[in-house]
GROMACS .gro file of C-alpha atoms in nm:
model
  149
    1MET     CA    1   0.000   0.000   0.000
    2ALA     CA    2   0.109   0.354  -0.069
    3ASP     CA    3   0.013   0.711   0.005
    4PHE     CA    4  -0.121   0.913  -0.290
    5THR     CA    5  -0.070   1.289  -0.259
    6VAL     CA    6  -0.294   1.542  -0.431
    7GLN     CA    7  -0.169   1.900  -0.431
    8ILE     CA    8  -0.370   2.197  -0.560
    9ILE     CA    9  -0.195   2.534  -0.583
   10GLU     CA   10  -0.381   2.853  -0.673
   11ASN     CA   11  -0.197   3.182  -0.734
   12ILE     CA   12  -0.305   3.520  -0.863
   13LYS     CA   13  -0.169   3.874  -0.848
   14LEU     CA   14  -0.466   4.106  -0.875
   15ASN     CA   15  -0.433   4.484  -0.839
   16GLY     CA   16  -0.081   4.437  -0.701
   17VAL     CA   17  -0.194   4.194  -0.429
   18GLU     CA   18  -0.088   3.830  -0.437
   19ARG     CA   19  -0.354   3.584  -0.333
   20GLY     CA   20  -0.403   3.213  -0.348
   21SER     CA   21  -0.395   2.896  -0.150
   22GLN     CA   22  -0.244   2.552  -0.139
   23VAL     CA   23  -0.439   2.237  -0.053
   24ASN     CA   24  -0.261   1.910   0.019
   25LYS     CA   25  -0.443   1.582   0.065
   26ILE     CA   26  -0.282   1.248   0.139
   27ILE     CA   27  -0.492   0.945   0.049
   28SER     CA   28  -0.360   0.638   0.231
   29GLY     CA   29  -0.396   0.274   0.137
   30ILE     CA   30  -0.368   0.307  -0.241
   31ASN     CA   31  -0.293  -0.028  -0.404
   32TYR     CA   32  -0.338   0.060  -0.770
   33THR     CA   33  -0.323   0.352  -1.012
   34ASP     CA   34  -0.402   0.371  -1.379
   35ASN     CA   35  -0.277   0.665  -1.585
   36ARG     CA   36  -0.329   0.705  -1.959
   37ILE     CA   37  -0.327   0.957  -2.238
   38LEU     CA   38  -0.565   0.892  -2.524
   39ASN     CA   39  -0.715   1.063  -2.824
   40THR     CA   40  -1.094   1.088  -2.847
   41ILE     CA   41  -1.230   1.075  -3.199
   42SER     CA   42  -1.470   1.333  -3.342
   43GLY     CA   43  -1.826   1.207  -3.360
   44SER     CA   44  -1.773   0.921  -3.116
   45GLU     CA   45  -1.797   0.854  -2.746
   46THR     CA   46  -1.497   0.702  -2.566
   47THR     CA   47  -1.531   0.513  -2.239
   48ILE     CA   48  -1.242   0.614  -2.014
   49PHE     CA   49  -1.319   0.371  -1.732
   50GLU     CA   50  -1.607   0.194  -1.562
   51LEU     CA   51  -1.688   0.114  -1.201
   52SER     CA   52  -1.848  -0.215  -1.099
   53ASP     CA   53  -1.852  -0.487  -0.833
   54ALA     CA   54  -1.554  -0.663  -0.992
   55ASN     CA   55  -1.228  -0.565  -1.162
   56GLY     CA   56  -1.195  -0.615  -1.535
   57ALA     CA   57  -1.038  -0.458  -1.840
   58GLY     CA   58  -1.089  -0.084  -1.788
   59THR     CA   59  -1.317  -0.157  -1.491
   60PHE     CA   60  -1.243  -0.083  -1.126
   61VAL     CA   61  -1.425  -0.186  -0.808
   62THR     CA   62  -1.672   0.090  -0.720
   63SER     CA   63  -1.597   0.095  -0.347
   64SER     CA   64  -1.221   0.118  -0.409
   65LEU     CA   65  -1.227   0.455  -0.596
   66LYS     CA   66  -1.043   0.717  -0.391
   67TYR     CA   67  -0.941   0.968  -0.658
   68ALA     CA   68  -0.982   1.030  -1.030
   69ARG     CA   69  -0.878   1.321  -1.248
   70ILE     CA   70  -0.964   1.369  -1.613
   71THR     CA   71  -0.771   1.646  -1.791
   72ASN     CA   72  -0.844   1.777  -2.137
   73ILE     CA   73  -0.486   1.818  -2.260
   74ASP     CA   74  -0.601   1.938  -2.600
   75THR     CA   75  -0.509   2.296  -2.688
   76THR     CA   76  -0.826   2.387  -2.881
   77SER     CA   77  -1.113   2.140  -2.838
   78SER     CA   78  -1.351   2.103  -2.545
   79ILE     CA   79  -1.486   1.768  -2.433
   80ASN     CA   80  -1.823   1.658  -2.301
   81LEU     CA   81  -1.750   1.450  -1.991
   82LYS     CA   82  -2.033   1.204  -1.917
   83VAL     CA   83  -2.057   1.075  -1.560
   84SER     CA   84  -2.321   0.801  -1.551
   85SER     CA   85  -2.492   0.587  -1.290
   86SER     CA   86  -2.744   0.311  -1.358
   87THR     CA   87  -3.025   0.570  -1.358
   88GLU     CA   88  -2.873   0.911  -1.438
   89GLN     CA   89  -2.613   1.087  -1.649
   90LEU     CA   90  -2.446   1.418  -1.568
   91ASN     CA   91  -2.262   1.607  -1.843
   92PHE     CA   92  -1.976   1.850  -1.786
   93LYS     CA   93  -1.806   2.061  -2.051
   94VAL     CA   94  -1.431   2.054  -1.989
   95THR     CA   95  -1.255   2.316  -2.198
   96ALA     CA   96  -0.904   2.281  -2.342
   97GLY     CA   97  -0.643   2.259  -2.066
   98ASP     CA   98  -0.894   2.211  -1.782
   99SER     CA   99  -0.949   1.922  -1.540
  100PHE     CA  100  -1.234   1.743  -1.363
  101MET     CA  101  -1.172   1.558  -1.035
  102LEU     CA  102  -1.362   1.297  -0.835
  103SER     CA  103  -1.297   1.180  -0.479
  104THR     CA  104  -1.594   0.944  -0.448
  105SER     CA  105  -1.804   0.709  -0.659
  106ASN     CA  106  -2.130   0.859  -0.525
  107ILE     CA  107  -2.352   1.052  -0.767
  108THR     CA  108  -2.700   1.201  -0.779
  109GLY     CA  109  -2.856   1.432  -1.030
  110SER     CA  110  -3.203   1.489  -0.894
  111ILE     CA  111  -3.399   1.536  -0.576
  112LEU     CA  112  -3.768   1.458  -0.549
  113SER     CA  113  -3.966   1.751  -0.413
  114GLY     CA  114  -4.259   1.783  -0.176
  115SER     CA  115  -4.343   1.539   0.101
  116ASP     CA  116  -4.156   1.262  -0.084
  117ALA     CA  117  -3.828   1.458  -0.087
  118VAL     CA  118  -3.541   1.215  -0.118
  119PHE     CA  119  -3.173   1.285  -0.148
  120SER     CA  120  -2.980   0.967  -0.208
  121TYR     CA  121  -2.665   0.877  -0.392
  122GLY     CA  122  -2.608   0.600  -0.641
  123ASP     CA  123  -2.276   0.474  -0.770
  124ILE     CA  124  -2.100   0.597  -1.081
  125SER     CA  125  -2.099   0.323  -1.341
  126SER     CA  126  -1.897   0.487  -1.618
  127ILE     CA  127  -1.697   0.790  -1.725
  128LYS     CA  128  -1.710   0.869  -2.098
  129VAL     CA  129  -1.592   1.159  -2.314
  130GLU     CA  130  -1.662   1.296  -2.657
  131PRO     CA  131  -1.512   1.597  -2.834
  132VAL     CA  132  -1.735   1.902  -2.852
  133SER     CA  133  -1.754   2.105  -3.172
  134PRO     CA  134  -1.643   2.363  -3.273
  135PRO     CA  135  -1.395   2.321  -3.420
  136THR     CA  136  -1.597   2.100  -3.653
  137GLY     CA  137  -1.462   1.749  -3.692
  138SER     CA  138  -1.224   1.793  -3.401
  139SER     CA  139  -1.077   1.521  -3.187
  140ALA     CA  140  -0.942   1.586  -2.838
  141ALA     CA  141  -0.654   1.447  -2.634
  142ILE     CA  142  -0.725   1.360  -2.272
  143GLU     CA  143  -0.527   1.227  -1.979
  144TYR     CA  144  -0.665   1.051  -1.677
  145ILE     CA  145  -0.538   0.905  -1.353
  146ILE     CA  146  -0.738   0.691  -1.113
  147ALA     CA  147  -0.625   0.575  -0.769
  148THR     CA  148  -0.795   0.284  -0.594
  149THR     CA  149  -0.750   0.078  -0.279
   0.00000   0.00000   0.00000
């Protein structure tokens, strides 16, 4: 087992005043990481990884997810990041050079209202991406890392 360190540093000098912060998080007990760079093809959806009850090719145990980061390393194209559970899908536009991070496999996209108000989480089942046009016919390069226990 190993410790996985996540470090976020924010800096800005605005009107002559420097501001920012630094956040460090150590995630203990990591047994596995997967890190890849891949090209997503225009007009198609690419599955980055899936979460399930058992390991498999490109599939990780849901309860073992401790950290995931998806970065759009493309210099021009945005991506549509699709975070899906068995009942819902959330979509996030990740512009060129930006990142999306997860620290849990829990997801919800809706809350029932009224006397039946329910707020409950389900588990993420898959993370998929597709390039967003414009530019028309564009592909996009992405990088991801996932850390699991």
